[in-house]
Structures are given as structure tokens and as C-alpha cells.
PDB file of C-alpha atoms in Angstrom:
ATOM      1  CA  MET A   1       0.000   0.000   0.000  1.00 91.00           C
ATOM      2  CA  ARG A   2       1.382   3.438  -0.942  1.00 97.00           C
ATOM      3  CA  ILE A   3       1.133   5.683   2.090  1.00 98.00           C
ATOM      4  CA  VAL A   4       1.966   9.330   2.688  1.00 98.00           C
ATOM      5  CA  VAL A   5       2.254  11.007   6.060  1.00 98.00           C
ATOM      6  CA  ILE A   6       1.814  14.781   5.955  1.00 98.00           C
ATOM      7  CA  TYR A   7       2.393  16.720   9.144  1.00 97.00           C
ATOM      8  CA  ASN A   8       2.430  20.135  10.768  1.00 95.00           C
ATOM      9  CA  SER A   9       4.728  20.394  13.778  1.00 94.00           C
ATOM     10  CA  GLN A  10       5.522  23.363  15.975  1.00 87.00           C
ATOM     11  CA  THR A  11       8.038  21.976  18.456  1.00 90.00           C
ATOM     12  CA  GLY A  12       8.995  18.592  16.983  1.00 93.00           C
ATOM     13  CA  PHE A  13       6.672  16.109  18.670  1.00 96.00           C
ATOM     14  CA  THR A  14       4.329  15.710  15.681  1.00 97.00           C
ATOM     15  CA  LYS A  15       7.299  15.453  13.311  1.00 97.00           C
ATOM     16  CA  ARG A  16       8.720  12.659  15.498  1.00 97.00           C
ATOM     17  CA  TYR A  17       5.437  10.710  15.349  1.00 98.00           C
ATOM     18  CA  ALA A  18       5.113  11.286  11.586  1.00 98.00           C
ATOM     19  CA  GLU A  19       8.627   9.946  11.068  1.00 98.00           C
ATOM     20  CA  TRP A  20       7.957   6.916  13.301  1.00 98.00           C
ATOM     21  CA  ILE A  21       4.801   6.102  11.290  1.00 98.00           C
ATOM     22  CA  ALA A  22       6.647   6.562   7.980  1.00 98.00           C
ATOM     23  CA  GLU A  23       9.524   4.387   9.165  1.00 98.00           C
ATOM     24  CA  ALA A  24       7.164   1.608  10.328  1.00 97.00           C
ATOM     25  CA  THR A  25       5.126   1.615   7.100  1.00 97.00           C
ATOM     26  CA  GLY A  26       7.610   2.644   4.409  1.00 97.00           C
ATOM     27  CA  ALA A  27       5.500   5.752   3.807  1.00 98.00           C
ATOM     28  CA  ASP A  28       6.623   9.025   2.298  1.00 98.00           C
ATOM     29  CA  CYS A  29       6.823  11.700   4.991  1.00 98.00           C
ATOM     30  CA  LEU A  30       6.248  15.360   4.105  1.00 98.00           C
ATOM     31  CA  GLU A  31       5.884  18.618   5.963  1.00 98.00           C
ATOM     32  CA  LEU A  32       2.510  20.245   5.246  1.00 97.00           C
ATOM     33  CA  SER A  33       4.004  22.904   2.957  1.00 96.00           C
ATOM     34  CA  ALA A  34       5.438  20.164   0.693  1.00 97.00           C
ATOM     35  CA  GLY A  35       2.346  17.965   1.034  1.00 96.00           C
ATOM     36  CA  LYS A  36       0.064  20.727  -0.216  1.00 96.00           C
ATOM     37  CA  LYS A  37       2.067  20.896  -3.465  1.00 96.00           C
ATOM     38  CA  LYS A  38       2.259  17.145  -4.074  1.00 95.00           C
ATOM     39  CA  ASP A  39      -0.114  15.172  -6.283  1.00 94.00           C
ATOM     40  CA  LEU A  40      -1.532  12.597  -3.849  1.00 96.00           C
ATOM     41  CA  THR A  41      -3.600  10.560  -6.332  1.00 94.00           C
ATOM     42  CA  ALA A  42      -1.116   7.646  -6.376  1.00 95.00           C
ATOM     43  CA  TYR A  43      -1.413   7.083  -2.613  1.00 97.00           C
ATOM     44  CA  GLU A  44      -3.840   4.565  -1.163  1.00 97.00           C
ATOM     45  CA  ALA A  45      -3.603   5.987   2.361  1.00 98.00           C
ATOM     46  CA  ILE A  46      -3.169   9.597   3.459  1.00 98.00           C
ATOM     47  CA  ILE A  47      -2.239  10.307   7.059  1.00 98.00           C
ATOM     48  CA  PHE A  48      -2.331  13.834   8.438  1.00 98.00           C
ATOM     49  CA  GLY A  49      -0.748  14.810  11.732  1.00 97.00           C
ATOM     50  CA  GLY A  50      -0.872  18.089  13.584  1.00 96.00           C
ATOM     51  CA  TRP A  51      -0.523  19.340  17.116  1.00 91.00           C
ATOM     52  CA  ALA A  52      -3.484  19.634  19.429  1.00 88.00           C
ATOM     53  CA  CYS A  53      -4.568  23.242  19.669  1.00 79.00           C
ATOM     54  CA  ALA A  54      -7.617  24.554  21.525  1.00 73.00           C
ATOM     55  CA  GLY A  55      -9.619  21.345  21.101  1.00 78.00           C
ATOM     56  CA  SER A  56      -8.733  20.844  17.448  1.00 84.00           C
ATOM     57  CA  ILE A  57      -5.758  19.892  15.271  1.00 90.00           C
ATOM     58  CA  SER A  58      -3.525  22.617  13.856  1.00 90.00           C
ATOM     59  CA  LYS A  59      -3.953  23.127  10.089  1.00 93.00           C
ATOM     60  CA  ILE A  60      -6.683  20.448   9.914  1.00 94.00           C
ATOM     61  CA  ASN A  61      -8.763  22.574   7.532  1.00 94.00           C
ATOM     62  CA  TRP A  62      -6.426  21.714   4.645  1.00 96.00           C
ATOM     63  CA  PHE A  63      -7.034  18.009   5.269  1.00 96.00           C
ATOM     64  CA  LYS A  64     -10.780  18.481   5.798  1.00 95.00           C
ATOM     65  CA  GLY A  65     -11.019  20.460   2.568  1.00 95.00           C
ATOM     66  CA  ASN A  66      -9.761  17.455   0.613  1.00 95.00           C
ATOM     67  CA  ILE A  67     -11.698  14.600   2.255  1.00 95.00           C
ATOM     68  CA  ASP A  68     -14.321  14.335  -0.499  1.00 92.00           C
ATOM     69  CA  LYS A  69     -11.607  14.301  -3.171  1.00 94.00           C
ATOM     70  CA  TRP A  70      -9.910  11.412  -1.324  1.00 95.00           C
ATOM     71  CA  ALA A  71     -13.048   9.301  -0.803  1.00 92.00           C
ATOM     72  CA  ASP A  72     -11.360   6.248  -2.377  1.00 94.00           C
ATOM     73  CA  LYS A  73      -8.420   6.359   0.072  1.00 97.00           C
ATOM     74  CA  LYS A  74      -7.809   5.272   3.645  1.00 98.00           C
ATOM     75  CA  LEU A  75      -7.771   8.504   5.640  1.00 98.00           C
ATOM     76  CA  ILE A  76      -6.208   8.942   9.050  1.00 98.00           C
ATOM     77  CA  ALA A  77      -5.715  12.065  11.157  1.00 97.00           C
ATOM     78  CA  PHE A  78      -3.708  12.171  14.342  1.00 97.00           C
ATOM     79  CA  CYS A  79      -2.906  14.907  16.778  1.00 95.00           C
ATOM     80  CA  VAL A  80      -0.131  15.222  19.294  1.00 96.00           C
ATOM     81  CA  GLY A  81      -0.627  17.032  22.565  1.00 90.00           C
ATOM     82  CA  GLY A  82       0.665  17.459  26.062  1.00 87.00           C
ATOM     83  CA  SER A  83      -2.018  15.410  27.812  1.00 86.00           C
ATOM     84  CA  PRO A  84      -1.492  11.805  28.874  1.00 86.00           C
ATOM     85  CA  ILE A  85      -3.276   9.229  26.697  1.00 87.00           C
ATOM     86  CA  ASP A  86      -5.874   8.480  29.396  1.00 85.00           C
ATOM     87  CA  ASN A  87      -7.235  12.035  29.600  1.00 83.00           C
ATOM     88  CA  PRO A  88     -11.022  11.642  29.029  1.00 82.00           C
ATOM     89  CA  GLU A  89     -11.235  15.054  27.323  1.00 84.00           C
ATOM     90  CA  ILE A  90      -9.210  13.764  24.365  1.00 86.00           C
ATOM     91  CA  GLU A  91     -11.922  11.479  23.020  1.00 87.00           C
ATOM     92  CA  VAL A  92     -14.497  14.274  23.303  1.00 87.00           C
ATOM     93  CA  ALA A  93     -12.216  16.700  21.424  1.00 88.00           C
ATOM     94  CA  LEU A  94     -11.421  14.168  18.665  1.00 88.00           C
ATOM     95  CA  LYS A  95     -15.139  13.589  18.026  1.00 89.00           C
ATOM     96  CA  GLN A  96     -15.722  17.333  17.542  1.00 90.00           C
ATOM     97  CA  ILE A  97     -13.026  17.802  14.894  1.00 91.00           C
ATOM     98  CA  PHE A  98     -14.945  16.049  12.128  1.00 92.00           C
ATOM     99  CA  ASN A  99     -18.669  16.161  11.376  1.00 91.00           C
ATOM    100  CA  GLU A 100     -20.710  12.955  11.227  1.00 92.00           C
ATOM    101  CA  SER A 101     -20.099  12.186   7.546  1.00 91.00           C
ATOM    102  CA  GLU A 102     -16.376  12.988   7.854  1.00 94.00           C
ATOM    103  CA  GLN A 103     -16.106  10.659  10.869  1.00 92.00           C
ATOM    104  CA  LYS A 104     -17.243   7.789   8.637  1.00 93.00           C
ATOM    105  CA  MET A 105     -14.334   8.490   6.281  1.00 95.00           C
ATOM    106  CA  VAL A 106     -11.534   9.448   8.687  1.00 96.00           C
ATOM    107  CA  ASN A 107      -9.974   7.472  11.529  1.00 96.00           C
ATOM    108  CA  THR A 108      -8.655   9.776  14.265  1.00 95.00           C
ATOM    109  CA  PHE A 109      -5.966   9.149  16.861  1.00 96.00           C
ATOM    110  CA  TYR A 110      -4.200  10.934  19.689  1.00 96.00           C
ATOM    111  CA  CYS A 111      -0.508  10.602  20.559  1.00 96.00           C
ATOM    112  CA  PRO A 112       0.925  12.101  23.767  1.00 95.00           C
ATOM    113  CA  GLY A 113       3.856  14.391  23.093  1.00 94.00           C
ATOM    114  CA  GLY A 114       4.680  17.044  25.617  1.00 90.00           C
ATOM    115  CA  PHE A 115       5.739  20.658  25.793  1.00 86.00           C
ATOM    116  CA  ASN A 116       8.954  22.184  24.544  1.00 88.00           C
ATOM    117  CA  TYR A 117       8.846  25.822  25.561  1.00 88.00           C
ATOM    118  CA  GLU A 118      12.270  26.458  23.991  1.00 88.00           C
ATOM    119  CA  LYS A 119      10.912  25.645  20.502  1.00 89.00           C
ATOM    120  CA  MET A 120       7.437  27.153  20.956  1.00 85.00           C
ATOM    121  CA  SER A 121       6.459  30.257  19.030  1.00 85.00           C
ATOM    122  CA  ALA A 122       6.162  33.494  21.032  1.00 89.00           C
ATOM    123  CA  PRO A 123       2.326  33.647  20.702  1.00 87.00           C
ATOM    124  CA  SER A 124       2.001  30.018  21.851  1.00 84.00           C
ATOM    125  CA  LYS A 125       4.316  30.631  24.818  1.00 85.00           C
ATOM    126  CA  LEU A 126       2.281  33.685  25.785  1.00 90.00           C
ATOM    127  CA  MET A 127      -0.987  31.775  25.462  1.00 86.00           C
ATOM    128  CA  MET A 128       0.378  29.009  27.715  1.00 85.00           C
ATOM    129  CA  LYS A 129       1.653  31.496  30.322  1.00 87.00           C
ATOM    130  CA  ILE A 130      -1.779  33.141  30.448  1.00 91.00           C
ATOM    131  CA  PHE A 131      -3.489  29.748  30.706  1.00 88.00           C
ATOM    132  CA  ILE A 132      -1.198  28.637  33.559  1.00 89.00           C
ATOM    133  CA  LYS A 133      -1.639  31.961  35.383  1.00 91.00           C
ATOM    134  CA  THR A 134      -5.438  31.668  35.038  1.00 91.00           C
ATOM    135  CA  LEU A 135      -5.396  28.097  36.349  1.00 89.00           C
ATOM    136  CA  LYS A 136      -3.149  29.003  39.275  1.00 92.00           C
ATOM    137  CA  ALA A 137      -5.448  31.908  40.220  1.00 93.00           C
ATOM    138  CA  LYS A 138      -8.543  29.727  40.241  1.00 91.00           C
ATOM    139  CA  LYS A 139     -10.013  29.019  43.654  1.00 92.00           C
ATOM    140  CA  ASP A 140     -11.018  25.455  44.550  1.00 92.00           C
ATOM    141  CA  LYS A 141      -8.902  23.816  41.846  1.00 89.00           C
ATOM    142  CA  THR A 142      -9.725  20.194  41.089  1.00 88.00           C
ATOM    143  CA  GLU A 143      -7.050  17.543  41.501  1.00 86.00           C
ATOM    144  CA  SER A 144      -6.894  17.324  37.705  1.00 81.00           C
ATOM    145  CA  GLU A 145      -6.280  21.070  37.408  1.00 84.00           C
ATOM    146  CA  GLN A 146      -3.555  20.961  40.043  1.00 87.00           C
ATOM    147  CA  GLU A 147      -1.864  18.111  38.177  1.00 83.00           C
ATOM    148  CA  MET A 148      -2.135  20.038  34.906  1.00 81.00           C
ATOM    149  CA  ILE A 149      -0.438  23.086  36.439  1.00 86.00           C
ATOM    150  CA  LYS A 150       2.485  20.883  37.519  1.00 83.00           C
ATOM    151  CA  MET A 151       2.764  19.268  34.085  1.00 80.00           C
ATOM    152  CA  ILE A 152       2.585  22.325  31.846  1.00 82.00           C
ATOM    153  CA  SER A 153       4.665  24.694  33.949  1.00 86.00           C
ATOM    154  CA  SER A 154       7.852  23.462  32.274  1.00 84.00           C
ATOM    155  CA  SER A 155       8.985  21.461  29.254  1.00 88.00           C
ATOM    156  CA  TYR A 156       8.491  17.687  29.299  1.00 88.00           C
ATOM    157  CA  ASP A 157       8.370  14.743  26.873  1.00 92.00           C
ATOM    158  CA  ILE A 158       5.961  11.811  27.216  1.00 92.00           C
ATOM    159  CA  SER A 159       6.139  10.684  23.577  1.00 94.00           C
ATOM    160  CA  ASP A 160       6.646   6.990  22.907  1.00 96.00           C
ATOM    161  CA  LYS A 161       6.706   4.883  19.737  1.00 97.00           C
ATOM    162  CA  LYS A 162       4.102   2.544  21.258  1.00 97.00           C
ATOM    163  CA  TYR A 163       1.411   5.183  20.663  1.00 97.00           C
ATOM    164  CA  ILE A 164       1.585   4.685  16.879  1.00 98.00           C
ATOM    165  CA  GLU A 165       0.424   1.053  17.205  1.00 98.00           C
ATOM    166  CA  PRO A 166      -3.312   1.844  16.796  1.00 97.00           C
ATOM    167  CA  ILE A 167      -2.482   3.822  13.637  1.00 98.00           C
ATOM    168  CA  LEU A 168      -0.447   0.927  12.240  1.00 97.00           C
ATOM    169  CA  GLN A 169      -3.291  -1.486  13.046  1.00 97.00           C
ATOM    170  CA  CYS A 170      -5.745   0.787  11.241  1.00 97.00           C
ATOM    171  CA  LEU A 171      -3.609   0.583   8.093  1.00 96.00           C
ATOM    172  CA  LYS A 172      -3.802  -3.235   7.962  1.00 90.00           C
TER     173      LYS A 172
END
């Protein structure tokens, strides 16, 4: 099966997962800017990866805009974020990214990555600082919120190759 993995990565976690998937499947691996220019008709499976951003996937609109054109292909979208895999909010967010008909055509997955403040863009860093400050100021924080403050207050990496297994199974 000819497979292409197209990704958008801000700090390197999504790129790492895209490369792991490409390595495991023999797929071509392209940054989004190159993927947009490539003729994808020869591929049987198109995988798009982006980082989790405000309950969606960064740059997902490019992928969504082509779903109908790729109706004869296996379509997979994955996002990489800072939450552990067992965060119940992930499944809810993934279901909201695609409408009902798109969900029938696209398999979606989540891969835990982390935070790398050193590689983050200035607007993203600022957004995170504001979010952390807001959380810290909140009275009666839940245990989950307290844990989140600890996690996202500094850079960390929870990525692992094992998280691509469901994607690889989907391709079989």
C-alpha cells in the first residue's frame, strides 16, 4: 500500500510521530508545505498529523477540505498534545473535529507528546503562560487542574513509539 504522512509540527513532537509512522510503514513523509504541493492521487492511504490546539488539530482545515476528493483512500488524522493518553477530554475533542459524515471516512488518533517551551512560538508561549496563570489563580482547583499546572509549567516529553500502534493497526 502506498502511504503518505503529511504533518504540521511546531516543536517537533508531531514530526517525530510522523517519522515513526513513515519508518514503520515505508511511507513518504512530508511537511505540510510540501504535502500541499504534491499530487496525492497515487497514494492509497493519506495520514495527516498536527498538534493539538484549543480542542482541534492545527492546520486540519487543509485536510478536511480534501476529504471528499480522497473518498477512495484510507484517511487517518492524528494529533499530538501534552495530555497523557488516558485524559477523558481527548476522546471528546477528537469527536468534535470532524462532522458525522467525515467521521465515517476518517480514523482519528491521539498521541501524547509534551511541551517544549524552547521551541514554541512566542504567541504560543504567551498563550500558555496566560493559561497557567489563570489556572493558578482559580479558587477550589480540582485535583486534575492541580496536576495540569504541575505538568505544563515546564517542558516535558511523554512521547513513545508505542502510541503509533493503533495507527499501524488501522492501516492493515
